[in-house]
Coordinates of C-alpha atoms and ligand atoms in Angstrom, one line a residue:
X187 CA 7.0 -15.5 -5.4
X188 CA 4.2 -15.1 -2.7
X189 CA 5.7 -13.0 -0.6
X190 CA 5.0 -11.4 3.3
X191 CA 6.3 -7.9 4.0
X192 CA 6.7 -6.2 6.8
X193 CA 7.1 -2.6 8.1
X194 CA 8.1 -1.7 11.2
X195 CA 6.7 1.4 13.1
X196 CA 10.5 3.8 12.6
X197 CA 10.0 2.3 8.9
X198 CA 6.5 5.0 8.6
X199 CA 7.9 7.5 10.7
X200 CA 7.1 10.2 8.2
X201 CA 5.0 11.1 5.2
X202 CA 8.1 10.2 3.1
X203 CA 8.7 7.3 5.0
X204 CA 5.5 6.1 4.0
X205 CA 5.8 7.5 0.2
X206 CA 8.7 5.0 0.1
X207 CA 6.9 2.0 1.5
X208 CA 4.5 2.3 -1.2
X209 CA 6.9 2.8 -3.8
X210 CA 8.9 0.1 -3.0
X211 CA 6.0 -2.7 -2.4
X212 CA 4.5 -1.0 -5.5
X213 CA 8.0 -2.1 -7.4
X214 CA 7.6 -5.9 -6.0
X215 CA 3.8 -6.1 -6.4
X216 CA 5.0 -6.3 -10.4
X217 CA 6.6 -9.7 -9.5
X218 CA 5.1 -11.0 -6.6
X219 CA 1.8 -11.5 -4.8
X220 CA 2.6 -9.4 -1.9
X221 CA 0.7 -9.7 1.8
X222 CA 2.2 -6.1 3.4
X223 CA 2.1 -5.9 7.4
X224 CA 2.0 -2.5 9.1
X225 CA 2.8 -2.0 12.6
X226 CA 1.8 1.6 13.8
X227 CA 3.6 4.6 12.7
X228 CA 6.4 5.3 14.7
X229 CA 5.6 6.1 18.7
X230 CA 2.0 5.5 18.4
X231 CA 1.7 2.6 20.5
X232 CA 3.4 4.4 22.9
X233 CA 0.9 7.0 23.3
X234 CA -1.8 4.9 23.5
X235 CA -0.3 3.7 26.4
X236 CA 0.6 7.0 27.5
X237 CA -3.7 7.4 27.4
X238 CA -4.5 4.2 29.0
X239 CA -2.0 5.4 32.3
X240 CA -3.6 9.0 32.1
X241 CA -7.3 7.7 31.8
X242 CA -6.2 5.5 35.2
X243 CA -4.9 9.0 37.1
X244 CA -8.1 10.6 35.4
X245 CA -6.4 13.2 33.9
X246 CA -9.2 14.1 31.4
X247 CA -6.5 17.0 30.3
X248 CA -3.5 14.7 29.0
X249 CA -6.0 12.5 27.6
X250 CA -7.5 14.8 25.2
X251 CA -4.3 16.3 24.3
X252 CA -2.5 13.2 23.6
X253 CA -5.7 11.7 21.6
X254 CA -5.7 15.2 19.5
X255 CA -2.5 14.9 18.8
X256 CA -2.7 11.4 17.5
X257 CA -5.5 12.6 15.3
X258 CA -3.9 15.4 14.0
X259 CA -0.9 13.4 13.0
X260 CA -2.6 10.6 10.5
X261 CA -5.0 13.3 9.0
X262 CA -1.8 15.4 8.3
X263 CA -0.1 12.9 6.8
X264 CA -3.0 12.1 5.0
X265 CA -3.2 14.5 3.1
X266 CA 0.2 15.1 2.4
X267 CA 0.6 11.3 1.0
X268 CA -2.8 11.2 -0.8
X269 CA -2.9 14.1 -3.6
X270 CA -6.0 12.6 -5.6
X271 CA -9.3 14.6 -4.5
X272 CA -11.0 11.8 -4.5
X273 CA -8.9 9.1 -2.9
X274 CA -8.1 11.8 -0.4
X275 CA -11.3 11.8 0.6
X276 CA -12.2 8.1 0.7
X277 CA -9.1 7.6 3.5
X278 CA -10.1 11.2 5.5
X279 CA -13.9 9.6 5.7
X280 CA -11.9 6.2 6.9
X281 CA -9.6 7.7 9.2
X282 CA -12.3 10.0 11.0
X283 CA -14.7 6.8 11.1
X284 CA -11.6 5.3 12.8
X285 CA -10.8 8.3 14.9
X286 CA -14.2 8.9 16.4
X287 CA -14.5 5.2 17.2
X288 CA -11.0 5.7 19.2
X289 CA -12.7 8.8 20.6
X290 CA -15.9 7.0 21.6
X291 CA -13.9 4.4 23.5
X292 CA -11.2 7.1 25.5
X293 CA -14.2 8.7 26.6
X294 CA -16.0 5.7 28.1
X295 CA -13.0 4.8 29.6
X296 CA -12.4 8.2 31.1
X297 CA -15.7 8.0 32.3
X298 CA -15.4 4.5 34.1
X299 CA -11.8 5.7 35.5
X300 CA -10.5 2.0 35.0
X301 CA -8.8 -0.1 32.1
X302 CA -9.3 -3.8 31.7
X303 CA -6.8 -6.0 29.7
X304 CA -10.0 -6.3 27.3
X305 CA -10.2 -2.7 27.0
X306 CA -6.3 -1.9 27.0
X307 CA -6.0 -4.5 24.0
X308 CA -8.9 -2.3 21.9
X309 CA -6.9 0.9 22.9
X310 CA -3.5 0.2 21.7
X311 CA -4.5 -1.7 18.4
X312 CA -5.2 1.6 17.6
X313 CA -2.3 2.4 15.8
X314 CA -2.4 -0.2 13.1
X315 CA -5.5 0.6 12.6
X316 CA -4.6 3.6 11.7
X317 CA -1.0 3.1 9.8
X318 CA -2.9 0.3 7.7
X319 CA -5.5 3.1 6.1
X320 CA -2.4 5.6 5.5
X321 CA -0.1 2.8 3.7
X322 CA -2.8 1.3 1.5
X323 CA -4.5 4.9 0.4
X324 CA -0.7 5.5 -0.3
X325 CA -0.8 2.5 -2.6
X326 CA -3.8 3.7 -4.3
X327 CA -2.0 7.2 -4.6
X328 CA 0.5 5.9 -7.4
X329 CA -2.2 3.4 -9.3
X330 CA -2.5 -0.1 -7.3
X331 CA -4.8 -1.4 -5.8
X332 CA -5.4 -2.2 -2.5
X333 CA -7.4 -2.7 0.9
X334 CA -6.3 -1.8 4.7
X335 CA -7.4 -4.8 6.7
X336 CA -7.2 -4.7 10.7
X337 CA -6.1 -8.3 12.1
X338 CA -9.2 -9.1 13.2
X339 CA -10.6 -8.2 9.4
X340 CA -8.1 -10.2 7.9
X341 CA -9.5 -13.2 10.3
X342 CA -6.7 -13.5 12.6
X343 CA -8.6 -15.9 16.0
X344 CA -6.6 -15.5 18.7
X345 CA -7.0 -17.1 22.4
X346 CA -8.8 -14.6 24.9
X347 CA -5.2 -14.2 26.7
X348 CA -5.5 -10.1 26.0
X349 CA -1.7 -8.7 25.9
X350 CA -0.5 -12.1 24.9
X351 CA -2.4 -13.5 22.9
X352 CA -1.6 -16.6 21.0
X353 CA -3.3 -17.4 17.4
X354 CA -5.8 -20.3 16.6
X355 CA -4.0 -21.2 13.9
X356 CA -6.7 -23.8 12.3
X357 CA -9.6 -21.1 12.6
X358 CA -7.0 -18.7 11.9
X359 CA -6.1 -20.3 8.9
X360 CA -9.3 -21.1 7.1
X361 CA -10.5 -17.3 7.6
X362 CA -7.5 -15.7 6.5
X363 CA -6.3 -17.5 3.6
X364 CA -10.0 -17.1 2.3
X365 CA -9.9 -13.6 3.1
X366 CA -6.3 -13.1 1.5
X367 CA -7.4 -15.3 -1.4
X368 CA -10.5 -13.5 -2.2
X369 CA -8.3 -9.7 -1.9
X370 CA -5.7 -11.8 -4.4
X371 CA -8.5 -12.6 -7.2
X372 CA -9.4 -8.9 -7.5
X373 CA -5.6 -8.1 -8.1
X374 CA -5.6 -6.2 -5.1
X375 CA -2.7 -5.8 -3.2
X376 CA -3.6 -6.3 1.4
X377 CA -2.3 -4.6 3.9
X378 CA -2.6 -5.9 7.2
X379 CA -2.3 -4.2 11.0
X380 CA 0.0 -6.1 12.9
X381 CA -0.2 -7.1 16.6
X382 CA -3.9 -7.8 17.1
X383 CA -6.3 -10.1 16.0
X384 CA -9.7 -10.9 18.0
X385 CA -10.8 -13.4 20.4
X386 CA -13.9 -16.2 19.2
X387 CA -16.2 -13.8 20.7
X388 CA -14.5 -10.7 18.1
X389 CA -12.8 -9.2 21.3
X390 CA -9.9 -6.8 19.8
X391 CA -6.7 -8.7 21.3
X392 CA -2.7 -8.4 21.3
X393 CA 0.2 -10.0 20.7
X394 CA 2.4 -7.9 23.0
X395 CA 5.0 -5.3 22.3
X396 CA 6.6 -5.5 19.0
X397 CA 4.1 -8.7 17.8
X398 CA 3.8 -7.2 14.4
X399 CA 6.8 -9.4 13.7
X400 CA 4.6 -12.3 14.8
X401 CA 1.9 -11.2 12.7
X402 CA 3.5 -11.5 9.5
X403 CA 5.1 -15.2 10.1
X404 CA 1.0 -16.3 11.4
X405 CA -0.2 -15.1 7.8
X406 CA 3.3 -16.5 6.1
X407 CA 2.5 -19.5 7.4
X408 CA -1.6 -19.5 6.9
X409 CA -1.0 -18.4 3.0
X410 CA 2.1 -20.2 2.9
X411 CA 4.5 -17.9 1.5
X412 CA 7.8 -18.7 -0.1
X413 CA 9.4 -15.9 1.9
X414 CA 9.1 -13.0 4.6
X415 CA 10.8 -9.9 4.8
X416 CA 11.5 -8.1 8.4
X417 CA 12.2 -4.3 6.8
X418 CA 13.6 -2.9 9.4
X419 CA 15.6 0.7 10.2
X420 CA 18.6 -1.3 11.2
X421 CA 21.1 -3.5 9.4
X422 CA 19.0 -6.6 9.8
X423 CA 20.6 -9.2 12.8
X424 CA 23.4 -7.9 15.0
X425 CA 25.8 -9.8 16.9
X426 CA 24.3 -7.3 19.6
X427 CA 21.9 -4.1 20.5
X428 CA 24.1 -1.1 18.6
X429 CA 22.6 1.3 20.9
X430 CA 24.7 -0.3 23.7
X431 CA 27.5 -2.4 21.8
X432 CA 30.3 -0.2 20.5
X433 CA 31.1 -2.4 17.0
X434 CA 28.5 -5.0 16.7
X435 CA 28.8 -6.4 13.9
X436 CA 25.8 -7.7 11.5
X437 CA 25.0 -11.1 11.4
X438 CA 24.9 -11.9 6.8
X439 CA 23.5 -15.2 7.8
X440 CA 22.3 -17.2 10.8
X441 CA 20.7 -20.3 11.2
X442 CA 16.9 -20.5 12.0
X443 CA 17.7 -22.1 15.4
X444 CA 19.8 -19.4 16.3
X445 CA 17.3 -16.5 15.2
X446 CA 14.8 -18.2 17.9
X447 CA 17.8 -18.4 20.6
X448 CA 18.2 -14.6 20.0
X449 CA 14.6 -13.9 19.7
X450 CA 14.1 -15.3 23.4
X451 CA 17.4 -14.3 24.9
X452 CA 16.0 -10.7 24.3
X453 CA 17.4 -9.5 21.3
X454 CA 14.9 -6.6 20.9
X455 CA 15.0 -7.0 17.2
X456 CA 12.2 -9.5 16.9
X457 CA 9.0 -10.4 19.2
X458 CA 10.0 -13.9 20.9
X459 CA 7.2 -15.9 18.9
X460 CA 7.9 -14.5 15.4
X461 CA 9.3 -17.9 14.4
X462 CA 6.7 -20.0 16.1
X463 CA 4.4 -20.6 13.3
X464 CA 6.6 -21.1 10.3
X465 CA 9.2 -23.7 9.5
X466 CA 11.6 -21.7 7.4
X467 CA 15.3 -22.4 7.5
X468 CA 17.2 -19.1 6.6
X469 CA 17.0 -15.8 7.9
X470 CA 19.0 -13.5 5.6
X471 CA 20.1 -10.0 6.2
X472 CA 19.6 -8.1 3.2
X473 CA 21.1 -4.7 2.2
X474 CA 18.0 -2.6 0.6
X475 CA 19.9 0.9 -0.6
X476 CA 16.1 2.0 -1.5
X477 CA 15.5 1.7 1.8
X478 CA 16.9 3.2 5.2
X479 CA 17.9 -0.2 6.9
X480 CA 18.3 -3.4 5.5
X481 CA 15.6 -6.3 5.8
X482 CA 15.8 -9.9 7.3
X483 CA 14.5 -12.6 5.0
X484 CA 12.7 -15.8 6.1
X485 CA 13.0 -18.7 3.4
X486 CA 11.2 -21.4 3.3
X487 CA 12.8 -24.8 4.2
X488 CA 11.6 -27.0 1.1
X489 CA 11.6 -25.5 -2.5
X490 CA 11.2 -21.6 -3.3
X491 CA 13.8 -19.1 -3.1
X492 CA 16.4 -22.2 -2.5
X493 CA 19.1 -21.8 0.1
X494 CA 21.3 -18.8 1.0
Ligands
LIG1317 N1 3.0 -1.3 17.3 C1 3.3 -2.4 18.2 C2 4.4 -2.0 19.2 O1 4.8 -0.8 19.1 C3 3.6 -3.6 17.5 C4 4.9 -3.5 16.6 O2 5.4 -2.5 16.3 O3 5.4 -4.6 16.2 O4 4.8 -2.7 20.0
LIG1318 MG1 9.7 -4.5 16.1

């Protein structure tokens, strides 16, 4: 089965978190040709905003502390996921190219005092770009192959509407099924960042909060995958938000209609235009006892998997 997985940012929350991601894509890759989407680890994204509302107050301070800590965190985590000396050191030279690029650009901005969309899209990609070097490395840790691609690597073309961004999906889809086709031939597994791509001129853009989701149904639907898996830290669909509903109740099976209902009336689960770009009929919680949560399963409409 070609297949499109997903990992949410509470999903590589910690070094063990991630061990697990690899392990289990590392079990599927024996089966299936696996696309993996990343979104940042964790609160990252949230930092980076933190930075883009301290470089506006110019608080030079914050900034630095915040971008340190960020730092400090994926080359930690680095090393604790990536034993090998010498893989180690191929994702430490990665993440510090990455880093000091990150670094390059806070400092700019804290020079100029201002953030533009344009620039507040670059900033918060960030974290993917990051996540995606930890995940893959990870991959190579236990004896697979594979390649961190940012969104814009992996050839996603997006409009120039920066923080809500809409794919080209032609462009997008010649560039990135060659680009996924190419990783495929050399048995390599891809792992994507989620919720960017770039703009015709390579501009970094975004999707909007949570569009890692959206990510992984624009390459489902570019490669044409049989199936895509949400993993998620919660039970897959809910009849409503846990954190606020005393006994909601999760939803074994709702139709694809319904998914986009709950997508736009909110439910926080899923970025509004994750089923935009693929016709597929189910959407399937799934118990995963290897995992923390459960994942929510995308089929196909014709053929494949078959229905639920
Ligand atoms: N990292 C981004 C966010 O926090 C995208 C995502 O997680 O889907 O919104
Ligand atoms: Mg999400």
């Amino acid at each position: 089965m070609k297949l499109v997985l997903k990992f949410g940012g509470t999903s590589l929350a910690s070094v063990k978190d991630i061990q697990n991601v690899a392990k289990t894509v590392s079990s599927l890759s024996n089966d299936n040709k696996l696309v993996i989407v990343c979104s940042a680890i964790d609160d990252i994204t949230d930092q980076l905003i933190q930075i883009s509302e301290l470089i506006k107050k110019e608080n030079k301070k914050d900034t630095n502390r915040i971008l340190a800590r960020i730092s400090q965190k994926h080359k930690q985590f680095a090393t604790h996921i990536v034993t090998d000396p010498k893989i180690q050191k191929s994702l430490l030279d990665k993440l510090k190219s990455d880093l000091s690029e990150l670094e390059e650009l806070v400092h700019g901005l804290l020079l100029l005092g201002e953030v533009t969309p344009r620039s507040y899209d670059y900033l918060i990609s960030f974290g993917e770009r990051l996540s995606i070097s930890l995940v893959s490395f990870g991959l190579q840790q236990i004896k697979k192959r594979s390649v961190p691609l940012s969104g814009k690597q992996a050839g996603i073309v997006t409009d120039s509407n920066f923080g809500e961004s809409r794919p080209l999906m032609d462009t997008t889809k010649i560039r990135l099924s060659k680009t996924i086709q190419d990783v495929f031939d050399k048995n390599t597994i891809p792992v994507v960042g989620g919720f960017a791509g770039a703009d015709q001129h390579g501009n970094i853009t975004t999707f909007g909060r949570g569009g890692s989701d959206y990510t992984a149904t624009i390459i489902a639907s570019c490669i044409n995958s049989d199936e895509i898996w949400l993993m998620s830290d919660v039970d897959g669909m809910m009849t409503a938000d846990p954190k606020f509903v005393k006994g909601a109740k999760l939803l074994k099976e709702i139709s694809y209609a319904e998914a986009i209902e709950m997508a736009l009336f909110g439910a926080k689960q899923i970025h509004p235009r994750t089923f935009e770009p693929v016709s597929y009929t189910h959407l399937r919680a799934h118990e995963t006892p290897e995992h923390r949560g459960s994942r929510v399963v995308l089929e196909k409409k014709n053929g494949g998997g078959g229905g639920g």
